[in-house]
C-alpha cells in the first residue's frame, strides 16, 4: 500500500502492517516517518529492536536468520533495516531475492522497517519493491516545494509555541534554501534561545547575534575567507554539538558547486562583477566569494566537487571513509590549506 507522509499517522492508528518501506532524499522526513513508526511499534508492545545496516559486503542471509531467530527477551520485535544508498538496482539481486522471500512469508510477531535513499522508477517496478508494497506499506518522501516551505516552517514553530511573522518564516526559508534538516535546526535554535511567544525579524536578528553556537553557515563563511583556524574550530564545535555530517556537507557543497561554476565562467573571460549580478550574490557575501575565487584555480574547484561527491557516498554507506576526517579535509581544501601538509605538521 502506497502512502503519503501526511497519511502515515492515520494509517498507524488502524493497526500495524508487517512491513514498512520509507524511501526518499529528504533526510528529516525519512527520520520523522521512521520515528513515528518506531513509536507506534513500541506502544503496541514490540519492546525489542534489532538494527541492520546494508553496507558493502552485507550478508542478506542475516535478514532471514534474524527474522527466524527466537528472541530470549521479547515475543514481539522490530527489525530496523537501513539501506542508505537507494541507488538504481539496489539492494541488488541477493537483496532483492531476500526481500521478496521475506515478503512472501513475513516473520510472526515481527515488524520489518526499511529506510532507504531515493528509489528510482526501475527500483519501484522491481519484484522486491512490489512484493513489499503488496503486503506492507511503502512511503516515499519528497522535498517540500520552496513555495510551501515558509508555511512548513510556520507550522513547525507553532508546534513549539512560537508565533512567527510571515517575514520571519520567509527569511528562514530563504536562508536554508529548501533543506528541511537545516530549517528544523534553525527553528530549534530559535526556540532554545528565545522560547515560546511572538517572533519577529528583530527577535530573529537578536537571537542570531546572541547565539554562541556554531552553525554550518559560519563554517562555510570562515572556509571561504581562508580562515583555517576558525573553520577548524567551528567544525569541531559542530561535531561536539551532534550536528549531522550530511547537513555540513550540504552547506559546503552548495558553496563549492556555485563557485566552481563561477570559476569556469571566469576562465572563459567572464567578469566577476557581472557574475555577482547574474548569480544574485548579496553585497555582504561578495568579499567571501572573491577571496575564495582568488585563492583557487578551476582545477581546485573541480577536485573539491569530486571530494564532495565521494563524501556523499561515504555518508550514505556506499563508499569507505571516515566522515569527520573527510569533512575536515574538505574544509581545509576550501580554506586553501593542504590537508596532507597539516597532517604532517
Coordinates of C-alpha atoms in Angstrom, one line a residue:
X1 CA 0.0 0.0 0.0
X2 CA 1.5 3.3 -1.0
X3 CA 1.0 6.2 1.4
X4 CA 2.0 9.9 1.6
X5 CA 3.8 11.3 4.6
X6 CA 0.7 13.0 5.9
X7 CA -1.3 9.8 5.8
X8 CA 1.0 7.8 8.0
X9 CA -0.3 8.7 11.4
X10 CA -3.9 7.9 10.5
X11 CA -2.8 4.6 8.9
X12 CA -0.9 3.5 12.0
X13 CA -4.0 4.2 14.2
X14 CA -5.8 1.5 12.3
X15 CA -3.1 -1.2 13.1
X16 CA 0.4 -2.2 12.2
X17 CA 1.5 -3.6 8.9
X18 CA 4.1 -6.4 8.8
X19 CA 6.4 -4.4 6.6
X20 CA 7.2 -0.6 6.2
X21 CA 9.5 0.8 3.5
X22 CA 10.3 4.5 3.7
X23 CA 12.4 6.0 0.8
X24 CA 13.4 9.4 -0.5
X25 CA 16.1 12.1 -0.5
X26 CA 14.7 14.3 2.3
X27 CA 16.6 13.1 5.5
X28 CA 14.4 14.9 8.0
X29 CA 11.1 13.5 6.7
X30 CA 12.6 10.0 6.5
X31 CA 13.8 10.2 10.1
X32 CA 10.4 11.5 11.3
X33 CA 8.4 8.9 9.4
X34 CA 10.6 6.2 10.8
X35 CA 10.4 7.6 14.3
X36 CA 6.6 7.7 14.1
X37 CA 6.5 4.0 13.1
X38 CA 9.0 3.1 15.8
X39 CA 6.9 4.8 18.5
X40 CA 3.7 3.1 17.3
X41 CA 5.5 -0.3 17.3
X42 CA 6.8 0.3 20.9
X43 CA 3.3 1.3 22.0
X44 CA 2.0 -1.9 20.5
X45 CA 4.3 -3.9 22.8
X46 CA 7.2 -4.6 20.4
X47 CA 9.9 -4.0 23.0
X48 CA 12.9 -5.4 21.2
X49 CA 14.7 -3.8 18.2
X50 CA 17.5 -5.1 16.0
X51 CA 19.2 -2.6 13.7
X52 CA 20.8 -3.9 10.4
X53 CA 22.9 -1.6 8.2
X54 CA 23.1 -2.6 4.5
X55 CA 26.7 -1.7 3.7
X56 CA 29.3 -3.1 1.3
X57 CA 29.6 -6.9 1.9
X58 CA 26.3 -7.1 3.8
X59 CA 25.1 -10.7 4.1
X60 CA 21.5 -10.8 3.1
X61 CA 21.1 -14.2 4.7
X62 CA 21.3 -12.4 8.0
X63 CA 17.9 -11.0 7.4
X64 CA 16.3 -14.4 7.2
X65 CA 18.4 -15.5 10.2
X66 CA 17.3 -12.5 12.2
X67 CA 13.6 -13.0 11.3
X68 CA 13.6 -16.7 12.2
X69 CA 15.7 -16.4 15.4
X70 CA 13.8 -16.8 18.6
X71 CA 14.1 -13.9 21.0
X72 CA 15.2 -14.6 24.5
X73 CA 13.8 -11.3 25.9
X74 CA 10.6 -10.4 24.0
X75 CA 8.0 -12.1 21.9
X76 CA 7.5 -9.1 19.6
X77 CA 10.3 -7.1 18.0
X78 CA 11.2 -4.7 15.3
X79 CA 13.8 -5.4 12.6
X80 CA 15.2 -2.0 11.6
X81 CA 16.9 -2.4 8.1
X82 CA 18.7 0.6 6.8
X83 CA 19.6 0.9 3.1
X84 CA 21.3 4.3 2.8
X85 CA 22.2 4.4 -0.9
X86 CA 18.9 3.7 -2.6
X87 CA 20.7 3.6 -5.9
X88 CA 19.1 2.1 -9.0
X89 CA 19.2 -1.7 -8.8
X90 CA 19.9 -1.7 -5.0
X91 CA 19.7 -3.8 -3.0
X92 CA 21.0 -5.9 -5.9
X93 CA 20.0 -9.5 -6.8
X94 CA 20.8 -11.1 -3.5
X95 CA 19.0 -8.3 -1.6
X96 CA 16.1 -8.3 -3.9
X97 CA 15.7 -12.0 -3.6
X98 CA 15.9 -11.8 0.2
X99 CA 13.3 -9.1 0.4
X100 CA 11.0 -10.9 -2.0
X101 CA 11.3 -14.1 0.0
X102 CA 10.6 -12.2 3.3
X103 CA 7.5 -10.5 1.9
X104 CA 6.2 -13.9 0.8
X105 CA 6.5 -15.2 4.4
X106 CA 6.7 -12.3 6.9
X107 CA 8.0 -13.4 10.3
X108 CA 5.4 -13.7 13.0
X109 CA 5.4 -11.2 15.8
X110 CA 7.9 -9.1 13.9
X111 CA 7.7 -5.7 12.1
X112 CA 10.2 -5.0 9.4
X113 CA 11.0 -1.3 8.9
X114 CA 13.2 -0.5 5.9
X115 CA 14.6 3.0 5.4
X116 CA 16.3 3.8 2.1
X117 CA 17.6 6.6 -0.1
X118 CA 15.6 7.7 -3.1
X119 CA 14.4 4.8 -5.2
X120 CA 14.1 5.4 -9.0
X121 CA 11.4 4.1 -11.3
X122 CA 13.3 0.9 -12.1
X123 CA 13.6 0.1 -8.4
X124 CA 9.9 0.8 -7.8
X125 CA 9.0 -1.5 -10.7
X126 CA 11.2 -4.3 -9.3
X127 CA 9.8 -7.6 -8.0
X128 CA 11.1 -7.0 -4.5
X129 CA 9.5 -3.5 -4.2
X130 CA 6.1 -4.7 -5.5
X131 CA 6.3 -7.6 -3.1
X132 CA 6.9 -5.3 -0.1
X133 CA 4.1 -2.9 -1.3
X134 CA 1.6 -5.7 -1.7
X135 CA 1.9 -7.0 1.9
X136 CA 3.0 -3.8 3.7
X137 CA 3.3 -0.1 3.4
X138 CA 5.6 1.9 1.1
X139 CA 6.0 5.6 1.7
X140 CA 8.1 8.0 -0.4
X141 CA 9.0 11.4 0.9
X142 CA 9.5 14.3 -1.4
X143 CA 11.3 17.6 -0.8
X144 CA 8.9 20.4 0.1
X145 CA 8.3 22.9 -2.6
X146 CA 10.1 26.1 -2.0
X147 CA 6.8 28.0 -2.2
X148 CA 5.4 25.9 0.6
X149 CA 8.5 26.0 2.8
X150 CA 7.5 29.2 4.8
X151 CA 4.2 27.5 5.7
X152 CA 6.0 24.4 6.8
X153 CA 8.4 26.5 9.0
X154 CA 5.4 28.3 10.5
X155 CA 3.7 25.1 11.5
X156 CA 7.0 23.8 13.0
X157 CA 7.4 26.9 15.1
X158 CA 3.8 26.9 16.2
X159 CA 4.2 23.3 17.4
X160 CA 6.8 24.7 19.8
X161 CA 4.6 27.5 21.0
X162 CA 6.2 30.3 18.9
X163 CA 4.2 32.8 16.9
X164 CA 6.3 33.9 13.9
X165 CA 5.5 36.6 11.4
X166 CA 5.3 35.8 7.8
X167 CA 8.6 37.7 7.2
X168 CA 10.4 35.5 9.8
X169 CA 9.3 32.3 8.0
X170 CA 10.3 33.7 4.6
X171 CA 13.7 34.7 6.0
X172 CA 14.4 31.3 7.4
X173 CA 13.2 29.6 4.2
X174 CA 15.5 31.8 2.1
X175 CA 18.4 31.1 4.3
X176 CA 18.1 27.3 4.3
X177 CA 17.2 27.1 0.5
X178 CA 14.8 24.2 0.8
X179 CA 16.8 22.0 3.2
X180 CA 14.3 20.8 5.8
X181 CA 17.0 19.5 8.2
X182 CA 18.6 22.9 8.2
X183 CA 15.2 24.6 8.6
X184 CA 14.4 22.4 11.6
X185 CA 17.8 23.2 13.2
X186 CA 17.1 26.9 12.7
X187 CA 13.7 26.6 14.4
X188 CA 15.2 24.5 17.2
X189 CA 17.9 27.1 17.8
X190 CA 15.4 30.0 17.9
X191 CA 13.3 28.0 20.4
X192 CA 16.3 27.3 22.6
X193 CA 17.4 31.0 22.5
X194 CA 14.0 32.7 22.7
X195 CA 11.4 30.2 23.9
X196 CA 7.7 30.4 23.2
X197 CA 5.9 33.6 22.2
X198 CA 5.9 36.0 19.4
X199 CA 8.9 36.0 17.0
X200 CA 9.6 38.9 14.6
X201 CA 12.5 39.9 12.5
X202 CA 14.1 41.9 15.3
X203 CA 13.9 38.9 17.6
X204 CA 15.5 36.6 15.0
X205 CA 18.3 39.1 14.4
X206 CA 19.0 39.5 18.1
X207 CA 18.9 35.7 18.6
X208 CA 21.4 35.2 15.8
X209 CA 23.6 37.9 17.2
X210 CA 23.4 36.5 20.8
X211 CA 23.9 32.9 19.7
X212 CA 27.3 31.4 20.9
X213 CA 26.5 28.2 19.0
X214 CA 28.4 27.4 15.8
X215 CA 26.4 26.7 12.7
X216 CA 27.1 25.4 9.2
X217 CA 26.8 28.9 7.7
X218 CA 29.7 30.3 9.8
X219 CA 31.7 27.2 8.9
X220 CA 31.3 27.8 5.2
X221 CA 31.9 31.6 5.5
X222 CA 35.2 31.0 7.5
X223 CA 36.4 28.5 5.0
X224 CA 35.6 30.8 2.1
X225 CA 37.6 33.6 3.8
X226 CA 40.5 31.2 4.2
X227 CA 40.4 31.4 8.0
X228 CA 41.7 27.9 8.7
X229 CA 41.9 28.2 12.5
X230 CA 38.3 29.4 12.9
X231 CA 36.9 27.0 10.3
X232 CA 38.5 24.0 12.1
X233 CA 37.3 25.3 15.5
X234 CA 33.8 25.6 14.1
X235 CA 33.9 22.1 12.6
X236 CA 35.0 20.7 16.0
X237 CA 32.1 22.6 17.6
X238 CA 29.6 21.3 15.2
X239 CA 30.8 17.7 15.8
X240 CA 30.6 18.2 19.6
X241 CA 27.0 19.6 19.3
X242 CA 26.0 16.5 17.3
X243 CA 25.2 18.3 14.1
X244 CA 24.5 15.8 11.3
X245 CA 27.5 15.5 8.9
X246 CA 25.2 15.5 5.9
X247 CA 24.0 19.0 6.8
X248 CA 27.6 20.2 7.0
X249 CA 28.3 18.6 3.6
X250 CA 25.2 20.2 2.1
X251 CA 26.4 23.7 3.2
X252 CA 29.9 23.2 1.8
X253 CA 28.8 21.6 -1.4
X254 CA 26.3 24.4 -2.1
X255 CA 29.1 26.9 -1.9
X256 CA 31.7 24.8 -3.8
X257 CA 29.2 24.0 -6.6
X258 CA 28.3 27.6 -7.2
X259 CA 32.0 28.8 -7.0
X260 CA 33.0 26.0 -9.4
X261 CA 30.5 27.3 -12.0
X262 CA 31.7 30.9 -11.5
X263 CA 35.4 29.8 -11.8
X264 CA 34.7 28.1 -15.1
X265 CA 32.9 31.3 -16.4
X266 CA 35.8 33.5 -15.3
X267 CA 38.2 31.2 -17.1
X268 CA 36.2 31.8 -20.3
X269 CA 36.6 35.5 -19.9
X270 CA 33.7 36.5 -17.7
X271 CA 33.6 39.5 -15.4
X272 CA 33.4 38.8 -11.7
X273 CA 31.1 41.8 -11.1
X274 CA 28.8 40.5 -13.9
X275 CA 28.8 37.1 -12.3
X276 CA 27.9 38.5 -8.9
X277 CA 24.9 40.3 -10.6
X278 CA 23.7 37.2 -12.6
X279 CA 24.1 34.9 -9.6
X280 CA 22.4 37.5 -7.3
X281 CA 25.2 37.5 -4.7
X282 CA 24.5 39.8 -1.9
X283 CA 26.9 42.7 -1.4
X284 CA 27.9 41.4 2.1
X285 CA 28.9 38.0 0.7
X286 CA 30.9 39.2 -2.3
X287 CA 34.2 39.6 -0.4
X288 CA 34.0 36.0 0.8
X289 CA 33.5 34.6 -2.7
X290 CA 36.1 37.0 -4.2
X291 CA 38.6 35.7 -1.7
X292 CA 37.9 32.1 -2.4
X293 CA 37.9 32.5 -6.2
X294 CA 41.3 34.3 -6.0
X295 CA 42.7 31.5 -3.8
X296 CA 41.7 28.6 -6.0
X297 CA 42.2 27.5 -9.7
X298 CA 39.5 25.9 -11.8
X299 CA 41.1 22.5 -11.2
X300 CA 40.9 23.0 -7.5
X301 CA 37.1 23.6 -7.6
X302 CA 36.7 20.5 -9.8
X303 CA 38.7 18.4 -7.3
X304 CA 36.6 19.7 -4.4
X305 CA 33.4 18.8 -6.2
X306 CA 34.7 15.3 -6.7
X307 CA 35.6 15.2 -3.0
X308 CA 32.0 16.3 -2.2
X309 CA 30.6 13.5 -4.3
X310 CA 32.9 10.9 -2.6
X311 CA 32.0 12.2 0.9
X312 CA 28.3 12.0 0.0
X313 CA 28.8 8.3 -0.9
X314 CA 30.7 7.8 2.4
X315 CA 27.8 9.3 4.4
X316 CA 25.3 7.1 2.6
X317 CA 27.4 3.9 3.2
X318 CA 28.2 3.4 -0.4
X319 CA 31.9 4.1 0.0
X320 CA 34.5 3.6 2.7
X321 CA 36.0 6.5 4.7
X322 CA 35.9 8.5 7.9
X323 CA 33.0 11.0 7.9
X324 CA 34.6 13.6 10.1
X325 CA 38.2 13.2 8.8
X326 CA 37.0 13.7 5.3
X327 CA 34.8 16.7 6.3
X328 CA 38.0 18.2 7.8
X329 CA 40.0 17.6 4.7
X330 CA 37.3 19.2 2.5
X331 CA 37.2 22.2 4.9
X332 CA 40.9 22.6 4.8
X333 CA 40.9 22.4 1.0
X334 CA 38.4 25.2 0.8
X335 CA 40.4 27.4 3.1
X336 CA 43.4 26.8 0.9
X337 CA 45.3 24.7 3.4
X338 CA 46.9 21.4 2.1
X339 CA 45.4 18.7 4.3
X340 CA 48.5 16.5 3.9
X341 CA 50.8 19.3 4.9
X342 CA 48.7 20.0 8.0
X343 CA 48.6 16.3 8.9
X344 CA 52.4 16.1 8.9
X345 CA 53.0 19.5 10.5

